[in-house]
Structures are given as structure tokens and as C-alpha cells.
Coordinates of C-alpha atoms in Angstrom, one line a residue:
Chain A
M33 CA -34.9 -37.3 6.1
K34 CA -32.1 -35.2 7.6
D35 CA -30.5 -32.6 5.4
N36 CA -26.8 -33.3 5.8
S37 CA -25.6 -30.2 4.0
Q38 CA -26.9 -28.1 6.9
E39 CA -24.8 -30.1 9.3
T40 CA -21.6 -30.7 7.5
T41 CA -18.9 -28.5 5.9
H42 CA -15.5 -28.9 4.2
F43 CA -12.2 -29.2 6.0
G44 CA -9.9 -29.4 3.1
Y45 CA -11.2 -32.3 1.0
K46 CA -12.8 -33.9 4.0
T47 CA -16.4 -33.5 4.9
V48 CA -16.8 -32.9 8.6
E49 CA -19.5 -31.8 11.1
K50 CA -19.8 -28.0 11.2
S51 CA -19.3 -28.1 14.9
Q52 CA -15.9 -29.8 14.4
K53 CA -14.4 -27.5 11.8
K54 CA -13.5 -24.7 14.3
N55 CA -11.5 -27.0 16.4
L56 CA -9.8 -28.7 13.4
V57 CA -8.8 -25.3 11.9
A58 CA -7.6 -24.3 15.4
G59 CA -5.4 -27.4 15.4
V60 CA -3.8 -26.4 12.1
F61 CA -3.0 -22.9 13.1
D62 CA -1.8 -23.9 16.6
S63 CA 0.6 -26.1 14.8
V64 CA 1.9 -23.6 12.2
A65 CA 1.7 -20.3 14.2
A66 CA 5.4 -20.2 15.2
K67 CA 6.6 -20.7 11.7
Y68 CA 3.7 -18.9 9.9
D69 CA 5.7 -15.9 8.6
V70 CA 8.7 -17.9 7.5
M71 CA 6.4 -20.4 5.7
N72 CA 4.5 -17.6 4.0
D73 CA 7.7 -16.1 2.6
V74 CA 9.0 -19.5 1.5
M75 CA 5.7 -20.8 0.0
S76 CA 4.9 -17.6 -1.9
F77 CA 8.5 -16.6 -2.7
G78 CA 7.8 -13.4 -0.8
I79 CA 4.9 -12.4 -3.1
H80 CA 2.4 -12.4 -0.3
R81 CA 4.0 -9.1 0.8
L82 CA 3.0 -7.6 -2.6
W83 CA -0.5 -8.9 -2.4
K84 CA -0.9 -7.3 1.1
R85 CA 0.6 -4.1 -0.3
Q86 CA -2.1 -4.0 -2.9
T87 CA -4.7 -4.6 -0.2
I88 CA -3.5 -1.5 1.6
D89 CA -3.5 0.5 -1.6
S90 CA -7.1 -0.4 -2.1
S91 CA -8.1 0.5 1.5
A92 CA -8.1 4.3 1.2
V93 CA -7.4 4.2 5.0
R94 CA -6.4 7.4 6.6
Q95 CA -5.4 9.1 9.8
G96 CA -7.9 8.8 12.6
Q97 CA -9.9 5.9 11.2
R98 CA -10.9 2.6 12.8
V99 CA -9.8 -0.6 11.2
L100 CA -10.6 -4.2 11.8
D101 CA -7.9 -6.6 10.6
L102 CA -9.9 -9.8 10.8
A103 CA -8.1 -13.2 10.9
G104 CA -5.1 -10.8 11.1
G105 CA -2.8 -13.6 12.3
T106 CA 0.8 -12.3 12.7
G107 CA -0.2 -8.7 12.0
D108 CA 1.4 -7.8 8.7
L109 CA -1.5 -5.5 7.7
T110 CA -2.0 -4.2 11.2
A111 CA 1.6 -3.0 11.4
K112 CA 1.1 -0.7 8.4
F113 CA -2.5 0.3 9.3
S114 CA -1.4 1.3 12.8
R115 CA 1.2 3.8 11.4
I116 CA -1.2 5.2 8.8
V117 CA -4.2 5.8 11.2
G118 CA -1.9 7.3 13.8
P119 CA -2.6 7.8 17.5
Q120 CA -6.1 9.2 16.8
G121 CA -7.1 6.0 15.0
Q122 CA -7.5 2.5 16.1
V123 CA -6.7 -0.9 14.7
V124 CA -8.2 -4.1 16.0
L125 CA -6.2 -7.2 15.3
A126 CA -8.7 -10.0 15.6
D127 CA -8.2 -13.8 15.2
I128 CA -10.1 -16.8 16.4
N129 CA -6.8 -18.5 17.1
A130 CA -5.1 -17.6 20.4
S131 CA -1.7 -18.9 19.2
M132 CA -1.7 -16.8 16.1
L133 CA -2.9 -13.8 18.1
K134 CA 0.0 -14.2 20.5
V135 CA 2.6 -14.4 17.7
G136 CA 1.1 -11.3 16.2
R137 CA 1.0 -9.4 19.5
D138 CA 4.7 -10.3 20.3
K139 CA 5.8 -9.4 16.8
L140 CA 4.1 -6.0 16.7
R141 CA 5.3 -5.1 20.2
N142 CA 8.8 -6.0 19.1
L143 CA 8.4 -3.6 16.2
G144 CA 7.4 -0.9 18.7
I145 CA 3.8 -0.8 17.5
V146 CA 1.8 -0.1 20.6
G147 CA -0.9 2.4 21.7
N148 CA -3.5 2.2 18.9
V149 CA -3.7 -1.6 18.4
D150 CA -6.1 -3.8 20.3
Y151 CA -6.0 -7.6 20.2
V152 CA -9.3 -9.5 20.3
Q153 CA -9.9 -13.2 20.0
A154 CA -13.0 -13.3 18.0
N155 CA -15.1 -15.5 15.7
A156 CA -15.7 -13.9 12.4
E157 CA -19.3 -15.2 12.4
E158 CA -20.2 -13.4 15.6
L159 CA -18.1 -10.3 15.8
P160 CA -18.1 -8.8 19.3
F161 CA -18.3 -5.2 18.2
P162 CA -21.1 -2.6 18.0
D163 CA -23.0 -1.9 14.8
D164 CA -21.5 0.6 12.3
H165 CA -18.2 0.6 14.1
F166 CA -15.3 0.3 11.6
D167 CA -14.3 2.4 8.6
L168 CA -12.5 -0.6 7.1
I169 CA -12.4 -4.3 7.5
T170 CA -9.8 -6.6 6.0
I171 CA -9.7 -10.3 6.0
A172 CA -6.5 -11.7 4.4
F173 CA -6.2 -15.4 3.8
G174 CA -8.7 -16.0 6.5
L175 CA -12.2 -16.4 5.0
R176 CA -11.6 -19.8 3.6
N177 CA -11.1 -21.2 7.1
V178 CA -14.4 -19.8 8.4
T179 CA -17.1 -22.4 8.8
D180 CA -20.1 -20.3 7.8
K181 CA -18.8 -17.7 5.3
D182 CA -22.2 -16.2 4.6
K183 CA -22.8 -15.6 8.3
A184 CA -19.3 -14.1 8.7
L185 CA -19.9 -11.7 5.8
R186 CA -23.2 -10.6 7.3
S187 CA -21.4 -10.1 10.6
M188 CA -18.8 -7.9 8.9
L189 CA -21.5 -5.9 7.2
R190 CA -23.1 -5.2 10.6
V191 CA -20.0 -3.8 12.2
L192 CA -18.9 -1.7 9.2
K193 CA -19.9 2.0 9.1
P194 CA -22.0 3.2 6.2
G195 CA -19.5 4.3 3.6
G196 CA -17.0 1.8 4.9
R197 CA -15.4 -0.9 2.8
L198 CA -14.6 -4.6 3.2
L199 CA -11.5 -6.1 1.5
V200 CA -11.2 -9.8 1.2
L201 CA -7.8 -11.1 0.1
E202 CA -7.9 -14.8 -0.5
F203 CA -6.5 -17.5 -2.7
S204 CA -8.7 -18.0 -5.7
K205 CA -8.9 -19.7 -9.1
P206 CA -6.0 -19.1 -11.6
E207 CA -7.3 -17.6 -14.9
H208 CA -5.3 -19.9 -17.2
D209 CA -5.4 -23.7 -17.4
A210 CA -1.6 -24.0 -17.8
L211 CA -1.1 -21.9 -14.6
N212 CA -3.7 -24.0 -12.9
T213 CA -1.9 -27.2 -13.7
L214 CA 1.4 -25.8 -12.5
Y215 CA -0.2 -24.4 -9.4
D216 CA -1.9 -27.7 -8.6
F217 CA 1.4 -29.6 -8.9
Y218 CA 3.1 -27.0 -6.7
S219 CA 0.3 -27.1 -4.1
F220 CA 0.0 -30.8 -3.7
N221 CA 3.5 -32.0 -4.3
I222 CA 5.9 -29.3 -3.2
L223 CA 4.0 -27.3 -0.6
P224 CA 3.3 -30.1 1.8
Q225 CA 6.9 -31.3 1.5
M226 CA 8.1 -27.7 2.4
G227 CA 5.7 -27.7 5.3
G228 CA 7.2 -30.9 6.5
L229 CA 10.7 -29.7 6.1
I230 CA 10.4 -26.2 7.6
A231 CA 7.5 -26.4 10.0
N232 CA 7.7 -30.2 10.6
D233 CA 4.0 -30.3 9.8
K234 CA 3.2 -31.8 6.4
E235 CA -0.5 -32.4 7.2
S236 CA -1.3 -28.8 8.0
Y237 CA 0.1 -27.7 4.7
Q238 CA -1.8 -30.4 2.9
Y239 CA -4.9 -29.0 4.5
L240 CA -4.0 -25.4 3.4
A241 CA -3.7 -26.6 -0.2
E242 CA -7.0 -28.5 -0.1
S243 CA -8.8 -25.6 1.6
I244 CA -7.7 -23.2 -1.2
R245 CA -9.3 -25.6 -3.8
M246 CA -12.5 -25.8 -1.8
H247 CA -12.8 -22.0 -1.5
P248 CA -15.3 -20.2 -3.7
D249 CA -13.9 -18.8 -7.0
Q250 CA -13.9 -15.1 -7.8
E251 CA -17.4 -14.8 -9.2
T252 CA -19.0 -17.0 -6.5
L253 CA -17.4 -15.0 -3.7
K254 CA -18.5 -11.7 -5.4
Q255 CA -22.1 -13.1 -5.4
M256 CA -21.8 -14.1 -1.7
M257 CA -20.7 -10.6 -0.8
Q258 CA -23.6 -9.1 -2.7
D259 CA -26.0 -11.5 -1.1
A260 CA -24.7 -10.5 2.3
G261 CA -25.6 -6.9 1.5
F262 CA -22.4 -5.4 0.2
E263 CA -22.6 -3.0 -2.7
Q264 CA -20.4 -2.1 -5.6
V265 CA -18.6 -5.4 -5.2
T266 CA -15.6 -5.8 -7.5
Y267 CA -12.5 -8.0 -7.5
Q268 CA -9.0 -7.8 -8.8
N269 CA -7.0 -10.9 -9.8
M270 CA -3.4 -11.0 -8.8
T271 CA -0.6 -13.3 -10.0
G272 CA -2.9 -14.7 -12.7
G273 CA -5.8 -15.2 -10.3
I274 CA -3.9 -17.3 -7.8
V275 CA -5.0 -14.6 -5.4
A276 CA -8.0 -12.3 -5.7
L277 CA -8.8 -9.1 -3.8
H278 CA -12.5 -8.5 -3.4
R279 CA -13.8 -5.1 -2.5
G280 CA -17.3 -4.3 -1.3
F281 CA -18.9 -1.2 0.3
K282 CA -21.7 -0.7 2.9
F283 CA -24.0 2.3 2.1
Chain B
M265 CA 0.5 -4.7 -10.3
P266 CA 3.4 -6.8 -8.8
T267 CA 6.1 -4.8 -10.7
Q268 CA 4.7 -1.5 -9.4
A269 CA 4.3 -2.9 -5.9
L270 CA 7.8 -4.3 -6.0
I271 CA 9.3 -1.0 -7.1
N272 CA 7.3 0.9 -4.5
A273 CA 8.5 -1.5 -1.8
F274 CA 12.1 -0.9 -3.0
A275 CA 11.6 2.9 -3.1
E276 CA 10.0 2.9 0.3
R277 CA 12.9 1.0 1.8
L278 CA 15.4 3.3 0.2
V279 CA 13.7 6.5 1.2
N280 CA 13.0 5.4 4.8
T281 CA 16.7 4.4 5.2
A282 CA 17.7 7.8 4.0
L283 CA 15.2 9.6 6.2
A284 CA 16.4 7.6 9.2
E285 CA 19.9 9.1 8.6
D286 CA 18.6 12.7 8.4
R287 CA 18.4 14.5 11.7
N288 CA 15.9 17.1 10.4
A289 CA 13.6 14.5 8.8
P290 CA 11.2 14.2 11.8
K291 CA 10.6 18.0 11.7
R292 CA 9.7 17.9 7.9
L293 CA 7.6 14.8 8.4
A294 CA 5.7 16.3 11.3
A295 CA 4.4 19.1 9.0
V296 CA 2.7 16.5 6.7
K297 CA 2.0 13.7 9.1
G298 CA -1.2 11.7 8.3
K299 CA -1.5 13.2 4.8
T300 CA -1.0 11.7 1.3
F301 CA 0.8 13.4 -1.6
R302 CA 0.7 12.3 -5.2
L303 CA 3.4 13.3 -7.7
R304 CA 2.9 12.7 -11.4
L305 CA 6.2 13.0 -13.3
D306 CA 6.1 12.9 -17.1
M307 CA 9.0 10.4 -17.2
L308 CA 7.4 7.9 -14.8
P309 CA 4.8 5.3 -16.0
W310 CA 2.8 5.7 -12.7
P311 CA 2.4 8.4 -10.1
L312 CA 4.4 8.4 -6.8
T313 CA 1.9 8.3 -4.0
M314 CA 3.4 9.0 -0.6
T315 CA 1.6 8.7 2.8
F316 CA 3.5 10.4 5.5
C317 CA 3.8 9.1 9.1
A318 CA 5.7 10.5 12.1
D319 CA 8.9 8.6 11.2
R320 CA 8.6 7.2 7.7
V321 CA 6.9 7.4 4.3
F322 CA 4.8 4.8 2.8
F323 CA 4.8 4.5 -1.0
M324 CA 1.3 3.5 -2.0
G325 CA 0.0 2.3 -5.3
E326 CA -2.1 4.3 -7.8
D327 CA -5.2 2.6 -6.5
Y328 CA -4.9 4.4 -3.2
D329 CA -7.5 7.1 -3.5
A330 CA -7.4 9.2 -0.3
V331 CA -5.0 11.8 -1.6
D332 CA -4.7 15.3 0.0
G333 CA -2.7 17.0 -2.7
E334 CA -1.3 16.3 -6.2
V335 CA 1.3 17.8 -8.4
T336 CA 1.8 17.0 -12.1
T337 CA 5.1 18.2 -13.6
S338 CA 8.4 17.2 -15.2
V339 CA 11.7 16.4 -13.6
A340 CA 13.3 19.6 -14.9
V341 CA 10.6 21.7 -13.0
L342 CA 10.6 19.6 -9.9
S343 CA 13.3 21.6 -8.1
T344 CA 11.0 24.7 -8.3
L345 CA 8.9 23.2 -5.6
R346 CA 11.5 24.4 -3.1
D347 CA 10.6 28.0 -3.7
A348 CA 7.1 29.4 -3.4
S349 CA 7.7 32.2 -5.9
Q350 CA 9.0 29.7 -8.5
V351 CA 6.0 27.5 -8.0
T352 CA 3.7 30.4 -8.8
A353 CA 5.7 31.2 -12.0
A354 CA 5.8 27.5 -13.0
L355 CA 2.0 27.3 -12.5
Q356 CA 1.5 30.4 -14.7
R357 CA 3.8 29.0 -17.4
G358 CA 1.7 25.8 -17.3
E359 CA 4.8 23.7 -16.4
L360 CA 3.2 22.5 -13.2
Q361 CA -0.4 21.5 -12.3
L362 CA -1.4 21.5 -8.7
S363 CA -4.5 20.3 -6.9
G364 CA -4.9 20.8 -3.2
N365 CA -3.1 23.2 -0.9
P366 CA 0.1 24.6 -2.4
I367 CA 1.7 24.9 1.0
F368 CA 1.1 21.2 1.6
A369 CA 2.6 20.4 -1.8
Q370 CA 5.7 22.3 -0.9
Q371 CA 6.0 20.7 2.5
A372 CA 5.5 17.3 1.0
S373 CA 8.1 17.7 -1.6
Q374 CA 10.5 19.1 1.0
V375 CA 10.5 15.7 2.8
L376 CA 12.5 14.3 -0.1
L377 CA 14.1 17.3 -1.7
G378 CA 15.3 18.5 1.7
L379 CA 17.2 15.3 2.5
E380 CA 20.5 16.1 4.3
I381 CA 22.6 13.2 5.4
D382 CA 25.8 13.3 7.4
W383 CA 27.5 10.5 5.4
E384 CA 30.6 10.4 7.6
E385 CA 28.5 9.7 10.7
S386 CA 26.3 7.3 8.8
F387 CA 29.2 5.2 7.5
A388 CA 30.9 5.4 10.9
K389 CA 28.0 3.8 12.6
R390 CA 28.2 0.8 10.2
I391 CA 31.9 0.4 9.5
G392 CA 33.7 2.2 12.2
D393 CA 35.1 5.8 12.7
V394 CA 38.2 5.7 10.5
P395 CA 36.8 3.8 7.5
G396 CA 33.6 5.9 7.9
Y397 CA 35.6 9.1 7.7
W398 CA 37.4 8.0 4.5
A399 CA 34.2 6.7 3.0
G400 CA 32.5 10.0 3.8
Q401 CA 35.4 12.0 2.2
G402 CA 35.3 9.8 -0.9
L403 CA 31.6 10.4 -1.3
A404 CA 32.1 14.2 -0.8
W405 CA 34.7 14.1 -3.6
L406 CA 32.4 12.2 -5.9
R407 CA 29.7 14.7 -5.3
Q408 CA 32.1 17.5 -6.2
Q409 CA 32.7 15.8 -9.5
R410 CA 29.0 15.5 -10.2
P411 CA 27.7 18.1 -12.6
N412 CA 25.7 20.8 -10.9
L413 CA 22.1 19.8 -11.2
D414 CA 20.7 23.3 -11.0
A415 CA 23.2 24.5 -13.7
W416 CA 22.1 21.7 -15.9
Q417 CA 18.5 22.5 -15.4
Q418 CA 19.1 26.2 -16.2
W419 CA 21.0 25.2 -19.3
F420 CA 18.3 22.8 -20.3
G421 CA 15.6 25.4 -19.8
E422 CA 17.5 28.1 -21.7
T423 CA 18.3 25.8 -24.6
L424 CA 14.6 24.9 -25.0
S425 CA 13.4 28.5 -24.7
E426 CA 16.2 30.6 -26.3
E427 CA 18.2 28.5 -28.7
K428 CA 15.8 25.8 -29.9
K429 CA 12.7 28.0 -29.5
L430 CA 10.7 25.0 -28.3
T431 CA 9.2 26.9 -25.4
V432 CA 8.8 30.6 -24.8
G433 CA 11.2 32.5 -22.6
Q434 CA 10.2 34.6 -19.6
V435 CA 10.5 37.9 -21.5
E436 CA 8.5 36.7 -24.5
Y437 CA 5.9 35.3 -22.1
A438 CA 5.7 38.7 -20.3
L439 CA 5.3 40.5 -23.6
F440 CA 2.7 38.1 -24.8
S441 CA 0.8 38.6 -21.5
D442 CA 0.9 42.4 -21.9
E443 CA -0.3 42.2 -25.5
L444 CA -3.1 39.9 -24.4
K445 CA -4.2 42.3 -21.6
Q446 CA -4.2 45.2 -24.1
L447 CA -6.3 43.2 -26.5
A448 CA -8.8 42.2 -23.8
Q449 CA -9.0 45.9 -22.8
R450 CA -9.7 46.9 -26.4
V451 CA -12.4 44.3 -26.8
R452 CA -14.1 45.5 -23.6
Q453 CA -13.9 49.1 -25.0
L454 CA -15.4 48.1 -28.3
E455 CA -18.2 46.1 -26.5
G456 CA -18.8 49.2 -24.4
G457 CA -19.0 51.4 -27.5
E458 CA -21.5 49.1 -29.2
S459 CA -23.9 49.1 -26.3

């Protein structure tokens, strides 16, 4: 008998062939790329900026270091990392989606951020970088869209320098039931409507809400990072656990 | 966390707007570029952590752990960071704790303490030359009405040390130091005599 779990994966609440997910996710982000920043601000009431700020605080990044901003999308983290690492450092903004990468590149160039930022279209599962290459890897709101998360985590471990750290910022499971209920109502009733209104794309935002629910919770992701080989893995809940920042090291 | 991040974001915006208006800011920032300074003030619930870039300052959270220098002090003593000799005296009095290079601490504090903004020019860029001139003049008048901060600090220090006797004054501290040295010398002589 064929083991279907090896061949299928989640796309929101749907079960799809693993080979299909990449294209389906690409379709979502092709559709939302142009309005991505506006929607992030509207959907999170601007709080996503504070979550990203906390990610940078936890990075210990400094001048001259090499940073990979994976699934970096429109480059919020890259913009700040670029200024901190300075001209001797390097930031690679990588995203599997060409539309998102283009929006990010245009935005950063308009901000005058050039010189130490490279743009790479890359699949997190098969990162096209040498072993032990980066001091820091961040993946913010990207891991849940990856088809094979374990493979992606192993790939990140490979390209991270010994002593380097991985930061995973991702939606997670709220700590309190009341907040969970409220959050569910918001995600499945209000968020797709806002997506329809602002980005003219209700379905993509329905997928985003579903993909958040299908993403591993805090403890599961911590275990996945440990299984991939990361050490001293910890996580920090933010906004009641709606978002969690996981941190792991390679030694 | 969100409160701290929110306040840091606000402070960052405020400081960088001010630095953009200060012609000498790039020179002061160049001296500390790429480094991070942490300031712990007794009146603040969390430390101010500043990472300096060529044209701006980033306010980081207390989780940021790649810090090059740290100063712990009170607001009243903060202005002593302008003067190297005063820093030494404040260190000796225990009013200021410093880790890292003292020169870096001084350069880092100068980024903010040395702010000089031509308000007339700054207002003129936004609201036009004539209203800018009057706004600048109004601000200058307001600043003249403001109590002299240094005088207040001196009064505060003297009240604590001379009138209220809550802390020792410089003369008392010097006398105490001399007495301590003499005592140490006598102890050494006694130890020498015993052996």
C-alpha cells in the first residue's frame, strides 16, 4: 500500500500533492505581493513592526557580519540588517517568490539601501550557499509556507557558521483560550474580508489564516529545530502567543 | 515586550529626526559607527541600547547582547560624561559604573548630548523662511526661560551633600581618602614590625 503522508502536504486546510504546494504558495504570493506591506500593517494593526523589532534585538548582529534574510519578502528586516552590518558586512535577501523579491528590491533601492544587499531567488529546502557561510539566518513569517520544513531547517543548519544563530519568527498558538477564540473569529471572518477589500483577493487571505492554524505550535517547532541539529533552542511568545520567536544555535 | 519596543521605536524616530537636523551629527556618529552602547539610568525601567550607524541610531531592546560599552548612572550625573576629568571623579565617587572603553562611552554619549540644531533653518525648510524665523525666535525665547539645567544639577548635588548630608561632599571625600591612606600605611608598618 502506498503511504500517502509521504506524498501529500497541507495547503491551508486542503491536502495537496507535495509537488503542487510550491506552485500554489507561489500563486498566493504573486497575488498579494504588491499590497503585502499595506496588508501587513492593516491586518496586524502595525504590530508586525514590533515583532520584527524584537527579532532584530534577539539577533546580536553586528558590523561586518553575513546575514541571510530567508523568505525576506519585502525586506523589512534586510533594511535594518543592512545598516547594522555596514559596508564590510553582507545581507542576502532570499525568497522563493520572484514577485515578492522584486517588490523587496524596489523598496530597498528606493530607501537608498544598496551595496551590501544581494537578492537571491532560493528554495529554503535547498539553499544555494556554501556550508558554514552565515552568522545569522532569519525567517520571518515564511516557514509555514515551506513544503518540507524539516528539510528546510537542515538546509539552514548547513549554511550557518558554527556559533551562528537561526531566528524563526512565525505565527503560533495563543496561550489563552479566550484569546484563541477571539483570534479565530478575527482570522476567519474579518481577515479574508479585509483581504478582499484592500488587495481584492479574499482567497489568498483565507489561505493565510488556514496556513497559520496548520503550522506547528511552539513546542513542536522547538522539537523540530532540535531534531534538525540546532542547540540551545528557546522560544519567546509575543502578543499572547499569536506570534513566537524561536532561537537556535549551531555549535 | 511590545511596550518597550513601541517606546524604542518612538525614541528612535525622535532621535534620528533630531540627528538629521544637526550638521555635526555625521562627524560624531562616524566616531562610533558599528558599535553599540548601553546606558542604564536609575529612573528608567530598562536600559537604553543604541547601535550607531553612519547616519542614524537604532534603539535596540535589552535582549540585544552584542554591546561594546555600558554605563550605569543617574540622570543628575549624566552630563559629566561630557568631560573626561569629571567622568574619572564620578567613577571614584561611585556615581557612575563603566564597562568597556571610557573614550567610547564618552563618544557615544556625545552623539545625543552634543545635539545642536539650527531651529530657524529647520522650521524654515518646513513652513517657509518668515514663519520659520519667528518660530525659531519663539523657541529661543522659550529656551531662555527654561531653568539652567547645569545650575539645577549643581544645586541638587550641593543640597544632597552639604545641606541634607545624604551624600558626602568633595572635601569630605578627600579627607576620608587621606585618612584611609594613612590607616593603610600604619597597618603596613605594624605588619612589617611584627614580621
